[in-house]
CSV table of C-alpha atoms and ligand atoms in Angstrom, one decimal:
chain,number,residue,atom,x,y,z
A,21,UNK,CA,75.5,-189.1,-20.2
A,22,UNK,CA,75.6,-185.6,-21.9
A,23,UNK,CA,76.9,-187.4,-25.3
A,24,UNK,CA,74.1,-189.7,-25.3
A,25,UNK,CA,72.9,-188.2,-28.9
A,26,UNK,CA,76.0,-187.9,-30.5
A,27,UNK,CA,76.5,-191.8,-29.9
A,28,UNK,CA,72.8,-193.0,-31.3
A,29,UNK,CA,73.8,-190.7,-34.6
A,30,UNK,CA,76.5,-192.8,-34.7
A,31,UNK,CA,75.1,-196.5,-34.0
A,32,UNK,CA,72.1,-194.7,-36.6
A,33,UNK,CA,74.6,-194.0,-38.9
A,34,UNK,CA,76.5,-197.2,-38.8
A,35,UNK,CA,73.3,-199.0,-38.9
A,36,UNK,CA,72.5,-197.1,-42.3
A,37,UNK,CA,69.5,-195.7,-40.8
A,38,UNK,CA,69.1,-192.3,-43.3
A,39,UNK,CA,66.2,-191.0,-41.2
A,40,UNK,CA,67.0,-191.7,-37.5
A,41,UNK,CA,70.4,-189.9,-38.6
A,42,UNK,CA,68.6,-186.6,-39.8
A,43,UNK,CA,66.1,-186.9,-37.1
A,44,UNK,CA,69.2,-187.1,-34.5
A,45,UNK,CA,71.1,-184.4,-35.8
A,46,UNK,CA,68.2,-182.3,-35.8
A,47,UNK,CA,67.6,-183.2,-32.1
A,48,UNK,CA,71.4,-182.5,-31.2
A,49,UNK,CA,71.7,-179.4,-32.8
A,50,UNK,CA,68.2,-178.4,-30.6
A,51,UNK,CA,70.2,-179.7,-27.4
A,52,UNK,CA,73.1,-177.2,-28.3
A,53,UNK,CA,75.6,-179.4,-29.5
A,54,UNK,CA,78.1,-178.1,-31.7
A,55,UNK,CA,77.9,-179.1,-35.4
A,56,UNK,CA,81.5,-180.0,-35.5
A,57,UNK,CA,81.1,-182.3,-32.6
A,58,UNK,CA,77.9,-184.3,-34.6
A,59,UNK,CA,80.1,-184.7,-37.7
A,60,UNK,CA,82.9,-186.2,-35.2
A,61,UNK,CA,80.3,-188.8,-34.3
A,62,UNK,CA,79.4,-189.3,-37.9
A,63,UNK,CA,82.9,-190.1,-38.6
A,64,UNK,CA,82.9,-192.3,-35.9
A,65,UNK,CA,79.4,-193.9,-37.8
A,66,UNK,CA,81.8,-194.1,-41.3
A,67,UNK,CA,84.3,-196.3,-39.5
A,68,UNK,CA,82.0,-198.7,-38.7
A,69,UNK,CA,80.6,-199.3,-41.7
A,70,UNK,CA,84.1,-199.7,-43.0
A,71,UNK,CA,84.5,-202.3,-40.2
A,72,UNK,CA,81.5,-204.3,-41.4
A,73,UNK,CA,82.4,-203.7,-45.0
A,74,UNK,CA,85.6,-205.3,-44.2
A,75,UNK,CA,83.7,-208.5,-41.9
A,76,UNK,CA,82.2,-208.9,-45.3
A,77,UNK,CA,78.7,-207.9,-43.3
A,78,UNK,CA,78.4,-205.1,-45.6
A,79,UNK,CA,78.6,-204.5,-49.4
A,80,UNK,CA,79.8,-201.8,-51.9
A,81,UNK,CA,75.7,-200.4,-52.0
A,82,UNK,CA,76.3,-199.9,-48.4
A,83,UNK,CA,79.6,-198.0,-48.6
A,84,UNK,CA,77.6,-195.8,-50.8
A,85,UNK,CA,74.6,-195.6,-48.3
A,86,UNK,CA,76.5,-194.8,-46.1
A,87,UNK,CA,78.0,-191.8,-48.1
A,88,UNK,CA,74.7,-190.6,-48.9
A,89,UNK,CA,73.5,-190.0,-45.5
A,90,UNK,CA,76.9,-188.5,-44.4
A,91,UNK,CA,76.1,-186.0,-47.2
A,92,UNK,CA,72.5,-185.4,-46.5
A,93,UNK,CA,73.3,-184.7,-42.5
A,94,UNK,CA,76.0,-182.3,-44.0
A,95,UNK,CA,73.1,-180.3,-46.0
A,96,UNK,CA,72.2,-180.1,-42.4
A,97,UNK,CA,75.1,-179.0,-40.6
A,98,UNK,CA,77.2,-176.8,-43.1
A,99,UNK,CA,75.2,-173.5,-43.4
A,100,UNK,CA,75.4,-173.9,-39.4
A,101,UNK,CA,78.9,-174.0,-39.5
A,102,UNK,CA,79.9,-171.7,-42.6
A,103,UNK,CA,77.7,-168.5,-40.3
A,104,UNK,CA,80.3,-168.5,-38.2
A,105,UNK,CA,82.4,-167.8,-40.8
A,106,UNK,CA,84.0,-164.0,-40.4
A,107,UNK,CA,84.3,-161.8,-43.2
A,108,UNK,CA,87.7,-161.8,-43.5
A,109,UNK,CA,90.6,-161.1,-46.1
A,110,UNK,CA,91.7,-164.5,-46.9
A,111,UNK,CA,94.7,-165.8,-45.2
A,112,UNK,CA,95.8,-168.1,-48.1
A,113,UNK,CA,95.1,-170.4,-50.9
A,114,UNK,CA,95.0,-174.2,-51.1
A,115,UNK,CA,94.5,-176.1,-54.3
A,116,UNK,CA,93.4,-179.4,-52.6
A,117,UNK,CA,92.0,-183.0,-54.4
A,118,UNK,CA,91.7,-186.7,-53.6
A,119,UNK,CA,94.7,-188.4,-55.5
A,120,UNK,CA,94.4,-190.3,-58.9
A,121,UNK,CA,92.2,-193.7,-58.7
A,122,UNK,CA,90.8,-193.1,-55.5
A,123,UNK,CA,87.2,-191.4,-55.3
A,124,UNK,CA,86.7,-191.1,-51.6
A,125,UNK,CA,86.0,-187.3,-51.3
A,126,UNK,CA,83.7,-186.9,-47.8
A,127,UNK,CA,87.2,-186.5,-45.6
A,128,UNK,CA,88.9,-183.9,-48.2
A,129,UNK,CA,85.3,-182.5,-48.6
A,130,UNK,CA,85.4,-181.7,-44.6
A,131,UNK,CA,89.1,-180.4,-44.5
A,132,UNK,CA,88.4,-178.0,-47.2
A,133,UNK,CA,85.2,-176.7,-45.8
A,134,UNK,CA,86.7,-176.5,-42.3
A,135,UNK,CA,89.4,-174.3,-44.4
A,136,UNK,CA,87.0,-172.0,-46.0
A,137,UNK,CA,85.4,-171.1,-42.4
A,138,UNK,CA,88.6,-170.1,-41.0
A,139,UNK,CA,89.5,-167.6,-43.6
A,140,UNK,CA,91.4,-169.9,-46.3
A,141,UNK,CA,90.8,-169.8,-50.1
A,142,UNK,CA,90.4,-173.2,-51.6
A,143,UNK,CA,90.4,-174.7,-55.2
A,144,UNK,CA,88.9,-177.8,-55.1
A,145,UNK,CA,90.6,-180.4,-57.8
A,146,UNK,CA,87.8,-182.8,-56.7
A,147,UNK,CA,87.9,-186.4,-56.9
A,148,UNK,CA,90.4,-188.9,-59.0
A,149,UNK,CA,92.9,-186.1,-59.8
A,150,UNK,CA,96.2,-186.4,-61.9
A,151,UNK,CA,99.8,-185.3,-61.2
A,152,UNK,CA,99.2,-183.5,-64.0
A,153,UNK,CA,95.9,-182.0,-63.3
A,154,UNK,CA,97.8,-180.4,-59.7
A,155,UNK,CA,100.6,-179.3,-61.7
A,156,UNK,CA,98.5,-177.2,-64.0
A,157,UNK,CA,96.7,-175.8,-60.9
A,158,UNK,CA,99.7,-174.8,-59.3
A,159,UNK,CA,100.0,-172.9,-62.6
A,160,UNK,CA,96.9,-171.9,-63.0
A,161,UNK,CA,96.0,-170.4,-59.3
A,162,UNK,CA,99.6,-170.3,-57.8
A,163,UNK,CA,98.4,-171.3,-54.3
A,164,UNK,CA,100.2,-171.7,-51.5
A,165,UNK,CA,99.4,-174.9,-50.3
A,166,UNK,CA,99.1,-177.8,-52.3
A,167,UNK,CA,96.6,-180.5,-50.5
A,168,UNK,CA,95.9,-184.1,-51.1
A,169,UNK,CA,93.7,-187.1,-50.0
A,170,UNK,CA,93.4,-191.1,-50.5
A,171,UNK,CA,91.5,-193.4,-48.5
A,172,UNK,CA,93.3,-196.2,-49.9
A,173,UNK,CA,96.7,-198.4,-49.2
A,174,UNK,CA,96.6,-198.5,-53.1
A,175,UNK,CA,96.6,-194.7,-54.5
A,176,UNK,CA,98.3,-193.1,-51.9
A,177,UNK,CA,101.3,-193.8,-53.4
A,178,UNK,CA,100.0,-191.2,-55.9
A,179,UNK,CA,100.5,-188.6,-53.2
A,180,UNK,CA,104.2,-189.2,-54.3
A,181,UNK,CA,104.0,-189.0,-58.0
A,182,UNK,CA,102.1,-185.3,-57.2
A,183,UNK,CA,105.3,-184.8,-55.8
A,184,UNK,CA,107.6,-185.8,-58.2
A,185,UNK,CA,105.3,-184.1,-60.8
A,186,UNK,CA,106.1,-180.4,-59.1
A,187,UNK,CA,109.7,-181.0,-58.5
A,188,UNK,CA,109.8,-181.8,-62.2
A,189,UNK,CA,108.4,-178.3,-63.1
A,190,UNK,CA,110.6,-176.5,-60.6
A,191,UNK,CA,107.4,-175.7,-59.0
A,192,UNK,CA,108.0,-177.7,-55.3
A,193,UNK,CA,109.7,-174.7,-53.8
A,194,UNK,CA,106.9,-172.8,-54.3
A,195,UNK,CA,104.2,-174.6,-52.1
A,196,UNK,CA,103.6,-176.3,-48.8
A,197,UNK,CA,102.4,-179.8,-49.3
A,198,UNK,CA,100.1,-181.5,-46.7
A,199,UNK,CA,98.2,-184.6,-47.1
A,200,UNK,CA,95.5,-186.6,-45.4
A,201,UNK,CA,92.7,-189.6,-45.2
A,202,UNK,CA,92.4,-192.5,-43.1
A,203,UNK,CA,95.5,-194.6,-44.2
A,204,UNK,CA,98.2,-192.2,-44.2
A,205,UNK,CA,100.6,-191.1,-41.5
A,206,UNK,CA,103.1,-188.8,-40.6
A,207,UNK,CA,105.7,-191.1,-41.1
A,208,UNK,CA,104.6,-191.6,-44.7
A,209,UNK,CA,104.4,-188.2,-45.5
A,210,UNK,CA,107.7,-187.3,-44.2
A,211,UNK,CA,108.7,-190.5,-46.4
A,212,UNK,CA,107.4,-188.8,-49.8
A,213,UNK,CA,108.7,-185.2,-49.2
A,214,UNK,CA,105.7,-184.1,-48.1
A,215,UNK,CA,105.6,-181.0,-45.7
A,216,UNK,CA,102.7,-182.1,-43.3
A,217,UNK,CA,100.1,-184.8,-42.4
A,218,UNK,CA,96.7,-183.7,-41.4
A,219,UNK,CA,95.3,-186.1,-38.9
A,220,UNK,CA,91.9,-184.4,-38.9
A,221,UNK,CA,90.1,-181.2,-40.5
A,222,UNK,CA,90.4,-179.3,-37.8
A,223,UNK,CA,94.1,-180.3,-37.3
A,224,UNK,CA,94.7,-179.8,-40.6
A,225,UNK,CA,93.5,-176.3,-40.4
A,226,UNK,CA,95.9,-175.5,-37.8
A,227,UNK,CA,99.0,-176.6,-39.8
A,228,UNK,CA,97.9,-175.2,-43.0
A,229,UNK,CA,97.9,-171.5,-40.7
A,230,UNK,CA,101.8,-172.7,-39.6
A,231,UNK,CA,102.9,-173.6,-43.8
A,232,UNK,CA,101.3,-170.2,-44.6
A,233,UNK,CA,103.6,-168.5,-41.8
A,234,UNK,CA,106.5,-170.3,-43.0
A,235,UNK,CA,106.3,-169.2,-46.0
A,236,UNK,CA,106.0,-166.0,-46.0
A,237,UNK,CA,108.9,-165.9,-43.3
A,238,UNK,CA,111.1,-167.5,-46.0
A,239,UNK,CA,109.7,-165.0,-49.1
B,5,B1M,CO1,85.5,-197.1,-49.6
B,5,B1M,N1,87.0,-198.0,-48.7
B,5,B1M,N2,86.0,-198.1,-51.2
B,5,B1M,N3,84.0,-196.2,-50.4
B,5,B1M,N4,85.1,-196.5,-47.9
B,5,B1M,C1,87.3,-197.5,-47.3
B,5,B1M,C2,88.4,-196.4,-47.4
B,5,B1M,C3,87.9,-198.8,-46.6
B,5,B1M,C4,88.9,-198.5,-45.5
B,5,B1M,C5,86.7,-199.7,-46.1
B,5,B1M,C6,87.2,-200.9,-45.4
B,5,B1M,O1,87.4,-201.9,-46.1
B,5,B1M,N5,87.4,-200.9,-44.1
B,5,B1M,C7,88.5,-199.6,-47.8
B,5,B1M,C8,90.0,-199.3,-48.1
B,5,B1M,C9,90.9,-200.4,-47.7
B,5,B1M,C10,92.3,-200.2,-48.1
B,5,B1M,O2,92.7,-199.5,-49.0
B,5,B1M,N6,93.2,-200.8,-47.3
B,5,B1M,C11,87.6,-199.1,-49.0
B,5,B1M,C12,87.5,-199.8,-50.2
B,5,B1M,C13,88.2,-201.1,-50.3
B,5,B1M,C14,86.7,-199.3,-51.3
B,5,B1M,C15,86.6,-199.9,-52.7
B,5,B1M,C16,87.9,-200.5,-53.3
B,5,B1M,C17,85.5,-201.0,-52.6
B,5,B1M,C18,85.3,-201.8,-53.9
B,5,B1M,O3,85.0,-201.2,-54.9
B,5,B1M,N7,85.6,-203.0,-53.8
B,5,B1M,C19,86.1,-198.7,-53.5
B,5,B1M,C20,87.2,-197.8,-54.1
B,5,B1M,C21,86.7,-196.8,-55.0
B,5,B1M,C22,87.8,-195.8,-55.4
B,5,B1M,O4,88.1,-194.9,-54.7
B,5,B1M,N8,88.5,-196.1,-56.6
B,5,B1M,C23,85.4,-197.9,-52.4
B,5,B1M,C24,84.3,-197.0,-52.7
B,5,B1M,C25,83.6,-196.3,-51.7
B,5,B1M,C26,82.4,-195.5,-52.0
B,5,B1M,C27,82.5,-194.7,-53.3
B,5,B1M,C28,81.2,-196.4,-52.0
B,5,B1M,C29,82.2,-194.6,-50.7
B,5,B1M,C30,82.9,-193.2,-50.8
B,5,B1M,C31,81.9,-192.1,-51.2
B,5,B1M,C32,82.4,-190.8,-51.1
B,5,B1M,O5,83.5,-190.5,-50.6
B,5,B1M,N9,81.8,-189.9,-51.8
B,5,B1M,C33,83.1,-195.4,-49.7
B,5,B1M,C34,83.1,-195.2,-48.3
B,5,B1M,C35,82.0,-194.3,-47.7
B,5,B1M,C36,84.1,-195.7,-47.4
B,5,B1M,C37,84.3,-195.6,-45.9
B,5,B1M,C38,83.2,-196.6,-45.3
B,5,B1M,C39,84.1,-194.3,-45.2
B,5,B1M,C40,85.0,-193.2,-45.7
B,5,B1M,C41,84.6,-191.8,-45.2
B,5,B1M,O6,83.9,-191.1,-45.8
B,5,B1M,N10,84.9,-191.6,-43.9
B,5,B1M,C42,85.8,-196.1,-45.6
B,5,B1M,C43,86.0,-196.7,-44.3
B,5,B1M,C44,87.1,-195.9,-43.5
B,5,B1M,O7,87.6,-194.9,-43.9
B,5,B1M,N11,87.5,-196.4,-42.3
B,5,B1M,C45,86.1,-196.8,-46.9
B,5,B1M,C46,84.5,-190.4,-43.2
B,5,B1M,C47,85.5,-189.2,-43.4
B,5,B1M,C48,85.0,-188.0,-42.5
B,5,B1M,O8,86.7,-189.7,-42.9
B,5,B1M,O9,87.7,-189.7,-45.2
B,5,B1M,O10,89.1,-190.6,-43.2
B,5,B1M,P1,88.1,-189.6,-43.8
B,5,B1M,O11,88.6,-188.1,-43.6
B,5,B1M,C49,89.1,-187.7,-42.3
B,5,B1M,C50,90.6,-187.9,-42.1
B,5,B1M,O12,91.1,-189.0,-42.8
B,5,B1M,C51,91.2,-186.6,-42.6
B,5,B1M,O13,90.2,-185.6,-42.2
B,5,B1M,C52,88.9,-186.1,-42.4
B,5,B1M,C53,88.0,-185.6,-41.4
B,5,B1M,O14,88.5,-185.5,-40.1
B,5,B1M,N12,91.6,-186.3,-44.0
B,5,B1M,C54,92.5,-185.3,-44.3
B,5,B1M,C55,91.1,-186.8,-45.1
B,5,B1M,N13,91.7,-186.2,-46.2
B,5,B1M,C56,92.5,-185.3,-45.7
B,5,B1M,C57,93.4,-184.4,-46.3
B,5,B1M,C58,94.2,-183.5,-45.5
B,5,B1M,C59,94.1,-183.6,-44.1
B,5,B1M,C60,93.3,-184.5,-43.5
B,5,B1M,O15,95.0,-182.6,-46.0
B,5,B1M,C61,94.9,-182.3,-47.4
């Protein structure tokens, strides 16, 4: 099967195995697969070790493990992707961050690279970020899109308190909000006033284009 790679870096992965995982990528990257398609599989890897976590097969040191070979494959893969970026005038700006309490930043590391390569200009907030700390962005860089990430059932209610946070400075009508990471859904954003959900990065990058058009057909 033509995937055959792309499914040993993820057994590697989930199987915390930091060298077979470089030594795959390297060998799918040879066989012409495309960068985005070996981080797919990696994400696949990342779920599994979730899955084990959650068995109680795996322990916190393993979460991070895990995180540290994601990052090392993507020391790999990212100057790949980012010479296919164009030289283009930027199409907008996004302020994006992973929500107070929550320090998961692999996923909102992803959708912010995978907005940089298609022509976006993006503040990074980083990890554990405040309402506060977005509201003084918004001020600060007056983006147009506002975007957030949480990997867990317990701070993405903090999506919402963002949100309450800019409609307290009259600043809500002035971006786009989307948000993303493994436990939310559209029906959640919609829920918390938010604008969009990103199911992916590459999804998200395709409704951050749509927010952008929308408003500037409404300014
Ligand atoms: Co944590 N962790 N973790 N962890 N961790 C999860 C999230 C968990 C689901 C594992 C599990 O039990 N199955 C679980 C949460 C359960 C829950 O809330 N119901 C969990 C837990 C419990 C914890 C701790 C509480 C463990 C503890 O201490 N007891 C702790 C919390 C720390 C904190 O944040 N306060 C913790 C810590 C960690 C590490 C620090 C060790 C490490 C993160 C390191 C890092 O990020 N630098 C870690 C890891 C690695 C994971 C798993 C295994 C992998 C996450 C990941 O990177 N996935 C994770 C399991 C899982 O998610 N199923 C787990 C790969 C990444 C590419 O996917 O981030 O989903 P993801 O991003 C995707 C999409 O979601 C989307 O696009 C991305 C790419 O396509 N997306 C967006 C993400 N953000 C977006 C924003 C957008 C749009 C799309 O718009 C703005």
């Amino acid at each position: 099967m033509g995937g055959y790679v792309l499914n040993e870096i993820r057994d590697a992965l989930a199987n915390l195995d930091m060298d077979k995982v470089l030594e795959l990528v390297r060998k799918a990257i040879n066989q012409g697969f495309k960068p985005l398609d070996i981080i797919n599989s990696m994400a696949e890897g990342m779920k599994v070790v979730g899955e084990r976590f959650e068995g109680g097969e795996y322990f916190i040191s393993d979460l991070i493990a895990s995180a540290e070979i994601f990052k090392e494959a993507m020391n790999i893969l990212e100057p790949l992707i980012m010479k296919e970026r164009e030289a283009i005038k930027p199409i907008g700006k996004v302020v994006i961050g992973t929500v107070e309490g929550d320090i998961h930043d692999i996923g909102k590391n992803l959708v912010a690279m995978m907005l940089r390569i298609n022509g976006f200009e993006v503040i990074d907030l980083g990890i554990d970020v405040s309402p506060q700390k977005f509201v003084e962005a918004v001020k600060q860089y007056n983006p147009d899109i506002i975007g957030m990430s949480a990997l867990l059932t317990s701070t993405m209610i903090n999506m919402r308190k963002v949100i309450e946070a800019l409609e307290k400075e009259g600043l809500i009508n002035k971006v786009k909000i989307i948000v993303g990471g493994a436990p939310i859904t559209e029906e959640f954003a919609k829920k918390i006033g938010a604008d969009a959900y990103g199911e992916n990065a590459i999804i998200a990058v395709d409704i951050c284009k749509k927010l952008i058009e929308e408003l500037r057909s409404k300014r």
